[in-house]
Coordinates of C-alpha atoms and ligand atoms in Angstrom, one line a residue:
M1 CA 15.7 -34.4 -16.5
H2 CA 14.0 -31.8 -14.2
A3 CA 16.9 -29.4 -14.2
T4 CA 16.5 -25.6 -14.2
H5 CA 18.2 -23.8 -17.0
N6 CA 21.2 -22.9 -14.9
E7 CA 21.6 -26.5 -13.8
L8 CA 21.7 -27.6 -17.4
I9 CA 24.4 -25.1 -18.2
K10 CA 26.4 -26.4 -15.2
F11 CA 25.9 -29.9 -16.4
F12 CA 27.2 -29.1 -19.9
E13 CA 30.1 -27.2 -18.4
I14 CA 31.1 -30.1 -16.2
T15 CA 30.8 -32.6 -19.0
L16 CA 33.0 -30.4 -21.2
K17 CA 35.5 -30.1 -18.4
E18 CA 35.4 -33.8 -17.8
S19 CA 36.1 -34.4 -21.5
L20 CA 39.2 -32.3 -21.0
E21 CA 40.2 -34.6 -18.2
L22 CA 39.8 -37.6 -20.5
N23 CA 42.2 -35.7 -22.8
H24 CA 44.7 -35.2 -19.9
K25 CA 44.4 -31.5 -20.1
I26 CA 43.4 -31.2 -16.5
D27 CA 45.7 -28.2 -16.0
L28 CA 43.4 -26.2 -18.0
F29 CA 40.6 -26.4 -15.5
E30 CA 41.7 -23.2 -13.8
K31 CA 41.8 -21.3 -17.0
L32 CA 38.3 -22.1 -17.9
N33 CA 36.5 -20.5 -15.1
H34 CA 34.5 -18.1 -17.2
N35 CA 31.2 -19.0 -18.7
I36 CA 32.0 -21.7 -21.3
V37 CA 28.4 -22.6 -21.9
T38 CA 25.7 -20.1 -22.4
E39 CA 22.2 -20.0 -23.7
S40 CA 22.1 -19.6 -27.5
S41 CA 21.9 -16.1 -28.7
R42 CA 19.6 -17.1 -31.5
E43 CA 17.0 -19.9 -31.5
D44 CA 18.1 -21.4 -34.8
F45 CA 21.6 -22.0 -33.3
G46 CA 20.0 -24.5 -30.9
D47 CA 19.5 -24.2 -27.1
Y48 CA 23.0 -23.7 -25.7
Q49 CA 26.4 -22.8 -27.1
S50 CA 29.9 -23.2 -26.0
N51 CA 33.0 -21.2 -26.9
I52 CA 35.3 -23.7 -25.2
S53 CA 37.2 -24.5 -28.5
L54 CA 37.9 -20.9 -29.1
I55 CA 39.4 -20.4 -25.7
L56 CA 41.5 -23.6 -26.0
S57 CA 42.6 -22.8 -29.5
K58 CA 44.5 -19.8 -28.2
I59 CA 46.2 -21.9 -25.6
Y60 CA 47.1 -24.9 -27.8
Q61 CA 47.7 -23.0 -31.0
Q62 CA 45.3 -25.4 -32.7
K63 CA 42.4 -24.8 -35.1
P64 CA 39.2 -24.2 -33.0
R65 CA 37.0 -26.2 -35.4
Q66 CA 39.3 -29.2 -34.9
I67 CA 39.1 -28.9 -31.2
A68 CA 35.3 -28.6 -31.4
E69 CA 35.2 -31.8 -33.5
D70 CA 37.2 -33.6 -30.9
F71 CA 34.8 -32.4 -28.2
I72 CA 31.7 -33.5 -30.1
D73 CA 33.2 -37.0 -30.6
L74 CA 33.6 -37.2 -26.8
L75 CA 30.1 -35.8 -26.1
L76 CA 28.7 -38.4 -28.5
K77 CA 30.2 -41.1 -26.3
N78 CA 28.6 -39.7 -23.1
K79 CA 25.4 -41.5 -22.2
S80 CA 23.8 -38.8 -20.0
I81 CA 24.5 -36.1 -22.6
L82 CA 23.0 -38.3 -25.3
S83 CA 19.9 -38.9 -23.3
I84 CA 19.1 -35.2 -23.3
C85 CA 20.7 -33.9 -26.5
D86 CA 19.4 -34.1 -30.0
S87 CA 22.4 -32.7 -31.9
F88 CA 25.7 -30.9 -31.8
E89 CA 26.9 -28.6 -34.5
I90 CA 30.0 -26.6 -35.2
A91 CA 29.2 -23.0 -36.2
G92 CA 31.2 -20.0 -37.3
P93 CA 34.8 -20.1 -36.2
G94 CA 34.3 -23.0 -33.8
F95 CA 31.3 -22.6 -31.6
I96 CA 29.6 -25.7 -30.4
N97 CA 25.8 -25.5 -30.7
I98 CA 23.8 -27.8 -28.5
K99 CA 20.2 -28.7 -29.2
L100 CA 18.2 -30.5 -26.6
K101 CA 15.7 -33.2 -27.4
S102 CA 12.2 -31.8 -27.7
E103 CA 10.9 -34.4 -25.1
I104 CA 13.1 -32.6 -22.5
F105 CA 11.0 -29.5 -22.9
I106 CA 7.7 -31.4 -23.3
N107 CA 8.3 -33.5 -20.1
K108 CA 9.1 -30.4 -18.1
L109 CA 6.0 -28.6 -19.5
I110 CA 3.9 -31.5 -18.4
D111 CA 5.5 -31.6 -15.0
N112 CA 5.0 -27.9 -14.5
V113 CA 1.4 -28.0 -15.5
Q114 CA 0.9 -30.6 -12.7
C115 CA 3.1 -28.8 -10.1
P116 CA 1.3 -26.2 -8.1
L117 CA 4.4 -24.0 -8.0
N118 CA 5.3 -24.5 -11.7
G119 CA 8.5 -26.1 -10.9
I120 CA 9.9 -23.5 -8.6
P121 CA 12.2 -25.5 -6.3
I122 CA 11.7 -25.3 -2.6
V123 CA 14.8 -24.6 -0.5
D124 CA 16.1 -27.5 1.6
K125 CA 17.3 -25.3 4.5
K126 CA 14.5 -23.2 6.0
S127 CA 16.5 -20.0 6.6
K128 CA 14.9 -17.1 8.3
I129 CA 14.7 -13.8 6.4
V130 CA 13.8 -10.5 8.0
I131 CA 12.5 -8.0 5.6
D132 CA 12.4 -4.5 7.0
F133 CA 10.1 -2.5 4.8
S134 CA 7.5 0.2 4.6
S135 CA 8.4 1.8 8.0
P136 CA 6.7 5.1 8.0
N137 CA 7.0 7.6 10.8
I138 CA 4.4 8.3 13.5
A139 CA 2.6 11.6 13.2
K140 CA 4.2 12.2 9.9
E141 CA 2.9 11.6 6.4
M142 CA 3.4 8.3 4.8
H143 CA 4.8 9.4 1.5
V144 CA 5.4 7.9 -1.9
G145 CA 8.8 6.8 -0.8
H146 CA 7.1 4.6 1.8
L147 CA 4.7 3.4 -0.9
R148 CA 7.7 2.2 -2.9
S149 CA 9.2 0.5 0.1
T150 CA 5.9 -1.2 0.8
I151 CA 5.3 -2.5 -2.7
I152 CA 8.9 -3.6 -3.3
G153 CA 9.3 -5.1 0.2
D154 CA 6.0 -7.0 0.0
S155 CA 6.9 -8.5 -3.4
L156 CA 10.4 -9.6 -2.1
A157 CA 8.7 -11.2 0.9
R158 CA 6.3 -13.1 -1.4
V159 CA 9.2 -14.4 -3.5
F160 CA 11.0 -15.7 -0.4
E161 CA 7.9 -17.1 1.0
I162 CA 7.1 -19.1 -2.1
R163 CA 10.6 -20.5 -2.0
G164 CA 9.9 -21.9 1.4
Y165 CA 11.9 -19.5 3.6
E166 CA 10.6 -18.4 6.9
V167 CA 9.9 -14.7 6.4
M168 CA 9.5 -12.0 9.0
R169 CA 7.9 -8.9 7.6
L170 CA 8.9 -6.1 9.9
N171 CA 7.6 -2.5 10.0
H172 CA 10.3 -0.5 11.6
V173 CA 8.0 2.4 12.3
G174 CA 9.6 5.7 13.5
D175 CA 7.8 5.8 16.8
W176 CA 10.5 7.1 19.1
G177 CA 12.8 10.1 19.3
T178 CA 13.0 13.7 20.4
Q179 CA 10.2 14.8 18.1
F180 CA 7.8 13.2 20.6
G181 CA 8.6 15.9 23.1
M182 CA 6.9 18.6 21.1
L183 CA 4.1 16.3 19.9
I184 CA 3.2 15.2 23.4
T185 CA 3.4 18.7 24.8
H186 CA 1.1 20.0 22.1
L187 CA -1.3 17.1 22.6
K188 CA -1.5 17.9 26.3
D189 CA -2.2 21.5 25.6
V190 CA -4.9 20.8 23.0
Y191 CA -6.7 18.0 24.9
P192 CA -6.1 18.6 28.6
E193 CA -9.5 17.3 29.7
F194 CA -9.0 13.9 28.0
L195 CA -5.5 13.1 29.4
P196 CA -4.4 10.9 31.1
N197 CA -7.4 8.7 30.4
S198 CA -6.7 9.1 26.7
K199 CA -10.2 8.3 25.7
N200 CA -12.0 9.6 22.7
I201 CA -9.2 11.6 21.2
E202 CA -9.2 11.6 17.5
I203 CA -6.7 13.8 15.8
R204 CA -8.2 14.2 12.4
D205 CA -5.2 15.6 10.6
L206 CA -2.0 14.3 12.0
V207 CA 0.2 16.1 9.5
E208 CA -1.3 19.4 10.4
F209 CA -0.9 18.5 14.1
Y210 CA 2.8 17.8 13.5
K211 CA 3.3 21.1 11.6
T212 CA 1.7 23.1 14.4
S213 CA 3.8 21.4 17.1
K214 CA 6.9 22.1 15.1
K215 CA 5.9 25.7 14.6
R216 CA 5.4 26.1 18.3
F217 CA 8.6 24.4 19.1
D218 CA 10.5 26.7 16.8
N219 CA 8.8 29.9 18.0
E220 CA 7.8 29.6 21.6
D221 CA 10.6 29.4 24.1
E222 CA 8.3 28.3 26.9
F223 CA 6.9 25.5 24.8
Q224 CA 10.4 24.4 23.7
E225 CA 11.4 24.1 27.3
R226 CA 8.4 22.0 28.2
A227 CA 9.0 19.8 25.1
R228 CA 12.5 19.1 26.2
A229 CA 11.4 18.1 29.7
E230 CA 8.7 15.9 28.1
V231 CA 11.3 13.9 26.2
V232 CA 13.0 13.1 29.5
K233 CA 9.7 12.2 31.1
L234 CA 8.8 9.9 28.2
Q235 CA 12.2 8.2 28.3
N236 CA 11.8 7.6 32.0
G237 CA 8.4 6.0 31.4
D238 CA 6.2 8.6 33.0
P239 CA 2.6 7.2 32.7
D240 CA 1.0 10.4 31.4
S241 CA 3.7 10.8 28.7
I242 CA 3.4 7.2 27.7
S243 CA -0.3 7.3 27.3
A244 CA 0.0 10.5 25.2
W245 CA 2.6 8.8 23.1
K246 CA 0.3 5.8 22.7
I247 CA -2.5 8.1 21.4
L248 CA -0.2 9.5 18.7
C249 CA 0.8 6.0 17.7
I250 CA -2.7 4.7 17.6
E251 CA -3.9 7.6 15.5
S252 CA -1.1 7.2 13.0
R253 CA -1.6 3.5 12.9
K254 CA -5.2 4.0 11.7
E255 CA -3.9 5.8 8.7
F256 CA -1.2 3.3 7.9
D257 CA -3.5 0.4 8.3
A258 CA -6.0 1.9 5.9
I259 CA -3.3 2.1 3.2
Y260 CA -2.1 -1.5 4.0
K261 CA -5.7 -2.7 3.7
T262 CA -6.1 -1.1 0.3
L263 CA -2.8 -2.5 -0.9
N264 CA -3.4 -5.9 0.8
I265 CA -0.1 -5.8 2.7
K266 CA 0.7 -8.0 5.7
I267 CA 3.3 -6.6 8.0
E268 CA 4.1 -6.8 11.7
E269 CA 4.7 -3.6 13.5
R270 CA 7.8 -3.4 15.5
G271 CA 8.8 0.2 15.8
E272 CA 12.0 1.8 16.9
S273 CA 10.7 2.0 20.5
F274 CA 11.0 -1.8 20.8
Y275 CA 14.8 -1.5 20.7
N276 CA 14.9 1.2 23.3
P277 CA 16.0 -1.1 26.2
Y278 CA 19.0 -2.3 24.1
L279 CA 20.5 1.0 23.1
K280 CA 22.7 1.6 26.1
Q281 CA 24.2 -1.8 25.8
V282 CA 25.0 -1.2 22.1
V283 CA 26.9 1.9 23.0
E284 CA 28.7 0.2 25.9
E285 CA 29.7 -2.8 23.8
L286 CA 31.1 -0.6 21.0
K287 CA 33.1 1.3 23.6
N288 CA 34.4 -2.0 25.2
K289 CA 35.4 -3.3 21.8
N290 CA 37.4 -0.1 21.3
L291 CA 35.4 0.8 18.3
S292 CA 33.9 4.1 19.5
V293 CA 35.6 7.3 20.4
E294 CA 34.5 10.6 21.9
D295 CA 34.4 13.5 19.6
Q296 CA 33.1 16.9 20.8
G297 CA 31.2 15.1 23.5
A298 CA 29.5 12.7 21.1
K299 CA 30.3 9.0 20.9
C300 CA 31.2 8.0 17.3
V301 CA 32.6 5.2 15.3
F302 CA 34.7 6.5 12.5
L303 CA 34.0 4.7 9.2
D304 CA 36.6 3.2 6.9
G305 CA 36.4 4.2 3.3
M306 CA 33.7 6.9 3.9
T307 CA 35.1 10.4 3.9
N308 CA 33.9 13.9 3.7
K309 CA 35.0 16.6 1.2
E310 CA 38.2 17.3 3.2
G311 CA 39.1 13.6 3.0
K312 CA 38.4 13.1 6.8
K313 CA 36.7 9.8 7.9
L314 CA 33.0 10.2 8.5
P315 CA 31.6 9.2 11.9
L316 CA 28.6 7.1 12.7
I317 CA 27.2 8.9 15.7
I318 CA 25.9 6.5 18.3
Q319 CA 25.3 8.9 21.2
K320 CA 24.8 12.6 20.9
N321 CA 26.5 15.0 23.3
D322 CA 23.2 15.5 25.2
G323 CA 23.2 11.7 25.9
G324 CA 20.4 11.0 23.3
F325 CA 20.6 8.1 20.9
N326 CA 20.4 8.2 17.2
Y327 CA 18.6 6.5 14.3
A328 CA 21.9 4.6 13.7
T329 CA 22.0 3.4 17.3
T330 CA 18.5 2.0 17.0
D331 CA 19.5 0.3 13.7
L332 CA 22.5 -1.3 15.3
A333 CA 20.4 -2.6 18.2
A334 CA 17.8 -3.9 15.8
L335 CA 20.3 -5.7 13.7
K336 CA 21.9 -7.3 16.7
Y337 CA 18.5 -8.3 18.1
R338 CA 17.4 -9.8 14.8
F339 CA 20.5 -11.9 14.4
T340 CA 20.6 -13.1 18.1
K341 CA 19.1 -16.6 18.5
S342 CA 15.8 -16.9 20.2
P343 CA 14.6 -16.4 23.0
N344 CA 16.7 -13.2 23.1
G345 CA 16.3 -12.3 19.5
D346 CA 14.8 -13.4 16.1
G347 CA 17.6 -15.8 15.0
A348 CA 17.5 -14.4 11.4
D349 CA 19.9 -15.6 8.7
R350 CA 19.5 -12.7 6.5
I351 CA 18.1 -9.1 6.9
I352 CA 16.9 -7.1 4.0
Y353 CA 16.2 -3.3 4.3
V354 CA 14.1 -1.6 1.7
T355 CA 14.5 2.2 1.8
D356 CA 15.2 5.0 -0.6
Q357 CA 18.7 5.5 -1.9
G358 CA 19.2 8.5 0.3
Q359 CA 19.8 6.0 3.2
S360 CA 22.5 4.0 1.4
N361 CA 25.4 5.7 3.4
H362 CA 23.5 5.2 6.6
F363 CA 23.2 1.4 6.0
A364 CA 26.7 1.1 4.7
G365 CA 27.8 2.7 8.0
V366 CA 25.6 0.5 10.2
F367 CA 26.7 -2.7 8.4
Q368 CA 30.4 -1.7 8.7
V369 CA 30.1 -1.1 12.4
A370 CA 28.0 -4.3 13.0
T371 CA 30.7 -6.3 11.1
K372 CA 33.5 -4.9 13.2
A373 CA 31.5 -5.5 16.4
N374 CA 31.0 -9.1 15.2
W375 CA 27.2 -8.8 15.3
I376 CA 26.7 -10.4 11.9
P377 CA 27.1 -14.1 12.5
K378 CA 29.1 -16.2 10.1
D379 CA 27.0 -17.3 7.0
C380 CA 24.5 -14.6 7.7
R381 CA 24.0 -11.6 5.4
V382 CA 22.6 -8.1 5.3
D383 CA 21.4 -6.3 2.2
H384 CA 20.2 -2.8 1.7
V385 CA 17.7 -2.6 -1.2
P386 CA 17.8 1.0 -2.3
F387 CA 15.4 2.6 -4.7
G388 CA 15.1 5.9 -6.5
L389 CA 12.7 8.8 -6.2
V390 CA 9.1 8.9 -7.4
Q391 CA 8.7 11.9 -9.7
G392 CA 5.9 13.5 -11.6
T393 CA 5.9 13.3 -15.4
D394 CA 7.8 16.6 -15.4
G395 CA 10.7 14.9 -13.7
K396 CA 10.2 16.9 -10.5
K397 CA 8.9 15.8 -7.1
L398 CA 5.4 14.4 -7.3
K399 CA 2.8 17.1 -6.4
T400 CA -0.9 17.8 -6.8
R401 CA -1.9 20.3 -9.4
E402 CA -2.0 23.0 -6.7
G403 CA 1.6 22.1 -5.8
K404 CA 0.9 20.3 -2.6
T405 CA 2.4 17.0 -1.6
I406 CA 0.1 14.1 -2.7
K407 CA -1.5 12.0 0.0
L408 CA -1.0 8.3 -0.6
K409 CA -4.7 7.6 0.0
D410 CA -5.7 10.1 -2.7
L411 CA -3.2 8.7 -5.1
L412 CA -4.6 5.2 -4.8
T413 CA -8.2 6.5 -5.0
E414 CA -7.4 8.4 -8.1
S415 CA -5.9 5.3 -9.8
V416 CA -9.1 3.3 -9.0
I417 CA -11.3 6.1 -10.3
R418 CA -9.4 6.3 -13.5
A419 CA -9.5 2.6 -14.0
K420 CA -13.2 2.7 -13.4
K421 CA -13.7 5.3 -16.1
D422 CA -11.7 3.2 -18.6
L423 CA -13.7 0.1 -17.7
I424 CA -17.1 1.8 -18.0
K425 CA -16.1 3.1 -21.4
R426 CA -15.0 -0.3 -22.6
I427 CA -18.2 -1.9 -21.3
K428 CA -20.2 0.6 -23.3
E429 CA -18.2 0.1 -26.5
E430 CA -18.6 -3.6 -26.3
N431 CA -22.3 -3.4 -25.5
R432 CA -21.9 -5.4 -22.4
K433 CA -24.1 -5.4 -19.3
E434 CA -22.2 -5.5 -16.0
N435 CA -23.4 -5.0 -12.5
D436 CA -22.1 -2.4 -10.1
D437 CA -20.3 -5.0 -8.0
F438 CA -18.3 -6.2 -10.9
I439 CA -17.4 -2.7 -11.9
Q440 CA -16.3 -1.8 -8.4
K441 CA -14.2 -4.9 -7.8
T442 CA -12.6 -4.9 -11.2
S443 CA -11.6 -1.3 -11.2
K444 CA -10.1 -1.7 -7.7
V445 CA -8.0 -4.6 -8.9
I446 CA -6.9 -2.8 -12.0
G447 CA -6.3 0.6 -10.3
I448 CA -4.2 -0.8 -7.4
G449 CA -2.5 -3.4 -9.6
A450 CA -1.5 -0.7 -12.0
V451 CA 0.2 1.4 -9.3
K452 CA 2.0 -1.6 -7.9
Y453 CA 3.1 -2.9 -11.3
A454 CA 4.3 0.5 -12.5
D455 CA 6.6 0.7 -9.5
L456 CA 7.8 -2.9 -9.6
S457 CA 8.5 -3.0 -13.3
Q458 CA 11.1 -0.2 -13.1
N459 CA 14.7 -1.0 -12.3
R460 CA 14.3 0.1 -8.7
I461 CA 17.6 2.0 -8.6
T462 CA 16.5 4.6 -11.1
N463 CA 14.0 7.4 -10.3
Y464 CA 10.6 6.6 -11.7
Q465 CA 8.0 8.9 -13.2
F466 CA 4.6 8.3 -11.9
S467 CA 2.0 8.6 -14.7
F468 CA -1.5 7.3 -14.5
D469 CA -1.8 7.6 -18.2
K470 CA 1.1 5.2 -18.8
M471 CA 0.3 2.7 -16.1
L472 CA -3.3 2.2 -17.0
V473 CA -3.0 1.5 -20.8
L474 CA -4.1 -1.9 -22.0
N475 CA -1.3 -2.3 -24.4
G476 CA 2.1 -1.8 -22.9
N477 CA 4.2 -3.1 -20.1
T478 CA 1.4 -2.5 -17.6
A479 CA -0.8 -4.5 -15.1
P480 CA -3.9 -4.0 -17.3
Y481 CA -2.0 -5.7 -20.2
L482 CA -1.0 -8.7 -18.1
L483 CA -4.5 -9.0 -16.6
Y484 CA -6.0 -8.7 -20.1
T485 CA -3.8 -11.6 -21.3
L486 CA -4.9 -13.7 -18.4
V487 CA -8.6 -12.9 -19.0
R488 CA -8.0 -14.0 -22.7
I489 CA -6.8 -17.4 -21.6
L490 CA -9.6 -17.8 -19.1
G491 CA -12.0 -17.0 -21.9
I492 CA -10.6 -20.1 -23.8
N493 CA -11.2 -22.2 -20.7
R494 CA -14.8 -21.1 -20.6
K495 CA -15.3 -22.1 -24.2
R496 CA -13.4 -25.3 -23.9
G497 CA -16.4 -27.5 -23.3
S498 CA -15.6 -31.2 -22.8
Y499 CA -11.9 -30.8 -23.5
S500 CA -10.1 -31.7 -20.3
I501 CA -6.4 -31.6 -19.6
A502 CA -6.8 -32.8 -16.1
K503 CA -5.2 -36.1 -17.2
I504 CA -2.3 -36.1 -19.5
D505 CA -3.5 -38.9 -21.6
Q506 CA -2.8 -37.7 -25.1
T507 CA 0.4 -37.3 -27.1
V508 CA 1.9 -33.9 -26.7
F509 CA 3.7 -32.4 -29.6
F510 CA 4.6 -29.1 -31.1
K511 CA 5.4 -28.2 -34.7
E512 CA 5.0 -24.4 -34.9
D513 CA 7.5 -21.8 -34.2
S514 CA 5.2 -19.7 -32.0
E515 CA 4.5 -22.8 -29.9
W516 CA 8.2 -23.5 -29.3
K517 CA 8.8 -19.9 -28.5
L518 CA 6.1 -20.0 -25.8
I519 CA 7.1 -23.3 -24.3
K520 CA 10.8 -22.2 -24.0
K521 CA 9.8 -18.9 -22.4
L522 CA 7.4 -20.7 -20.0
L523 CA 10.1 -23.0 -18.8
K524 CA 12.3 -20.1 -17.7
F525 CA 10.0 -19.0 -15.0
D526 CA 11.7 -20.9 -12.1
E527 CA 15.0 -19.4 -13.0
V528 CA 13.6 -15.9 -13.0
V529 CA 12.1 -16.3 -9.5
I530 CA 15.3 -17.8 -8.2
S531 CA 17.3 -14.8 -9.6
I532 CA 15.2 -12.3 -7.6
E533 CA 16.3 -14.0 -4.4
K534 CA 19.9 -13.2 -5.3
D535 CA 19.7 -9.7 -6.7
L536 CA 16.5 -8.5 -5.1
M537 CA 15.2 -7.0 -8.4
P538 CA 11.4 -7.7 -8.8
N539 CA 11.5 -5.9 -12.2
R540 CA 13.1 -9.1 -13.6
L541 CA 9.8 -10.9 -13.0
C542 CA 7.9 -8.0 -14.6
N543 CA 10.1 -8.0 -17.7
Y544 CA 9.7 -11.7 -18.0
L545 CA 5.9 -11.5 -17.7
F546 CA 5.6 -8.8 -20.2
E547 CA 7.7 -10.9 -22.7
L548 CA 5.7 -14.0 -21.9
C549 CA 2.4 -12.2 -22.5
Q550 CA 3.7 -10.9 -25.8
I551 CA 4.8 -14.3 -26.9
F552 CA 1.5 -15.8 -25.7
N553 CA -0.6 -13.2 -27.6
R554 CA 1.4 -13.9 -30.8
F555 CA 0.7 -17.6 -30.4
Y556 CA -2.9 -16.9 -29.7
D557 CA -3.3 -14.6 -32.7
Q558 CA -1.4 -16.9 -35.1
L559 CA -2.8 -20.3 -34.3
P560 CA -6.2 -21.7 -33.7
I561 CA -6.6 -23.4 -30.4
L562 CA -10.1 -24.9 -29.9
K563 CA -10.6 -24.9 -33.7
A564 CA -7.3 -26.6 -34.4
E565 CA -7.0 -30.2 -35.7
S566 CA -8.2 -32.4 -33.0
K567 CA -4.9 -34.0 -32.2
T568 CA -3.3 -30.6 -31.7
I569 CA -5.9 -29.1 -29.4
F570 CA -4.7 -30.9 -26.3
S571 CA -1.1 -29.7 -26.7
R572 CA -2.1 -26.2 -27.3
L573 CA -4.4 -26.2 -24.3
L574 CA -1.5 -27.4 -22.2
L575 CA 0.4 -24.3 -23.3
C576 CA -2.6 -22.1 -22.4
T577 CA -2.9 -23.7 -19.0
L578 CA 0.8 -23.3 -18.1
T579 CA 0.7 -19.7 -19.2
E580 CA -2.4 -19.1 -17.1
K581 CA -0.7 -20.7 -14.1
T582 CA 2.5 -18.7 -14.6
L583 CA 0.6 -15.5 -14.9
K584 CA -1.5 -16.1 -11.8
L585 CA 1.5 -17.2 -9.7
S586 CA 3.6 -14.2 -10.9
L587 CA 0.9 -11.7 -10.3
D588 CA 0.6 -13.1 -6.8
L589 CA 4.3 -12.7 -6.3
L590 CA 4.0 -9.1 -7.3
G591 CA 1.1 -8.6 -4.9
I592 CA -1.4 -8.0 -7.7
E593 CA -4.8 -9.7 -7.6
S594 CA -6.0 -11.7 -10.6
L595 CA -9.2 -11.2 -12.5
D596 CA -11.5 -13.7 -14.4
R597 CA -13.0 -11.0 -16.6
M598 CA -12.4 -7.4 -17.1
Ligands
LIG1 N1 11.4 5.4 9.2 C1 12.4 5.5 8.2 C2 12.0 6.6 7.2 O1 10.9 6.9 7.1 C3 12.7 4.2 7.5 C4 13.1 3.0 8.4 C5 13.8 2.0 7.6 N2 14.3 0.9 8.4 C6 15.3 0.9 9.2 N3 15.6 -0.2 9.9 N4 16.1 2.0 9.3 O2 12.9 7.0 6.5

C-alpha cells in the first residue's frame, strides 16, 4: 500500500459506501457526500475515524452503535481492508475508529527513505504552468512588495517543478508606458554627449533619477511637452528613443539582478513591452465581440458584479481617450499570448499571478473580460495569489529609522550582518574555532533564509510584521530553528561510525510513543506538498516543518539513538534519515539553502 493519506481516506470511504451497496441501501449514496472518513482527532482513537453510522442512524431511526457493528462485520469480511487494517472499534455514540497495521507505516517509511523525492508523486500529465512573479518596474524602486512576490513566487515554482510540471517563471517587468516619456527626455538632457551611442552611461541612483524626471515633468511646461512627444517617438520605434529606453532598462536590470543573485532566484524577464505588438488586436477583438463600449472617449468593458459606491458597474479601461493603452490591456494581451499554443504563444495550462492584494480587483477584472472573450481555454485556469503588506513592528509601513523607505539590498544586508553577529557570539560561547569562510557562508545562509522563511511562514493574505529579532531566533518558528534541527541530525550522522542504513537489512520496529509520532508526521509530507499546488499557500509547508522539527527534537531529547539497544539503533537511524531528507527537500522547496553545521 503506497497510498497518500487522502487516498487512504478515499479508499475507506469507497469501502464503506460499497458496504452500503451490499446492504441494498444504494439510494443513500447521494446523502453521504460529506466527509464520512477523517483522520482521527486523537492518536489513541486510531488513525482514521468515521461518523457514517451517526449519519445513517438519523435516516433509519436506528441506534448508531448497532449500525456501526453491522459495518464492522462487513469490513472484517473485506480482504483489502483486512490487509491494511489492524483493528476497528466503536467509540462514543457510534464512531468507527480504524487503526492501520504498523507495517503499513513502516513499509512506507522504508520506501520514502529510498525514494529521492520522499514519496512525492510525480504528475502523469506534464501541464505547463506560467508563474508571473516579482515583476518590479524599470527606473523605480524594487520594494518589499516585490520581495514578497519574489519569495512566494519562487517557492510556488519550486513546488510545481518538483511535482514534474513544466514551469515558466516570468518576470512581467514594468518596462513600458507613458512614464518613459519623461525618463527619456531627462536622460537626453543629462547625457547629451553619450546618446545615441548609449555607451558608458551609468545612472547611479535610478530612484533619484526617476524623482527628478517626475519633478521636471510636473513643473516645467516645456519639458512636459517634449516628454509627451517622446512617448510618441518611442511608440513609433525611433532609434534614439529606443536606445535611451534600453539604457534605462539595462541600468534597472543591474539592480534587480543583484537582488535575484542574493536570493538565488531564477526568472526569465519578459516585460510589458513584449506584448506591445498585440495590444491593438486585443482592443479590436473586444470591440468585435461586442464586449467593449466607448465611454467619454475611452474604450471600456463594464464588469459584472463589480460596482462603485453609487452602484454603477466599474469599467476595465482598455484604451484611454488619448489612444494610449493601459496596464489592463497589457495583461489581457499577456494572458492571451500565454494561453495560445506555440509557436504563436506559450501554450500554458495554468497562469498564476503573485502580487499584493491591492491588485485583486485588477485581476478579477482581467479574468472576467478574458473569460467573456473566450481567451481562457477549456480546462485551463488562472489564479491570482494575493498577499498582504509588509509592515514594521509598529504595524506601519516599513521604514528606516530616519523614516525613509528601506532599500531591499540594505534590508538583506542587515539580516546577514545580524545573523553573523549571532553566529560569532555562539562560536565564542561554545569555544569553537571557525574560519572566516565558514562564518561568511553560514551567516549568509541564515540571514537570507530567515527573511525568506519569515515571509513564507505567514498566511500570505494577512499583513506581516517584519522583525529581524523574531526571524533570527534559534527557538521559534524560524529558519534558524529548522536549520539547527537539520544540523543536529547531521551531527548524529557524523558520529554514526560503521552503522550504515544504505541497505535495509535489519528488522525495523518502533515501540515508543515519540517514535510513532515522528513516523506519522513524516509520512504526511507528500500530502502537504500536494496541497500547496491546490491552494497556493506555502505557509502550510512551513507549519508542517515547524511541527516536524518539534516532534523530532522531542524524539531526540527523549530517546537515545546511537546509544540505544543495538537492535533499535537501525530503526531510529531510519527516522533520523527520513527527517533529514524531509527537511532538506522542504528547505529547497522554500528556496532556503541547507547547512551542515552552524
Ligand atoms: N509591475 C507590477 C507592479 O509593480 C506588477 C506586475 C504583476 N504582473 C502582472 N501580470 N500584472 O505592481
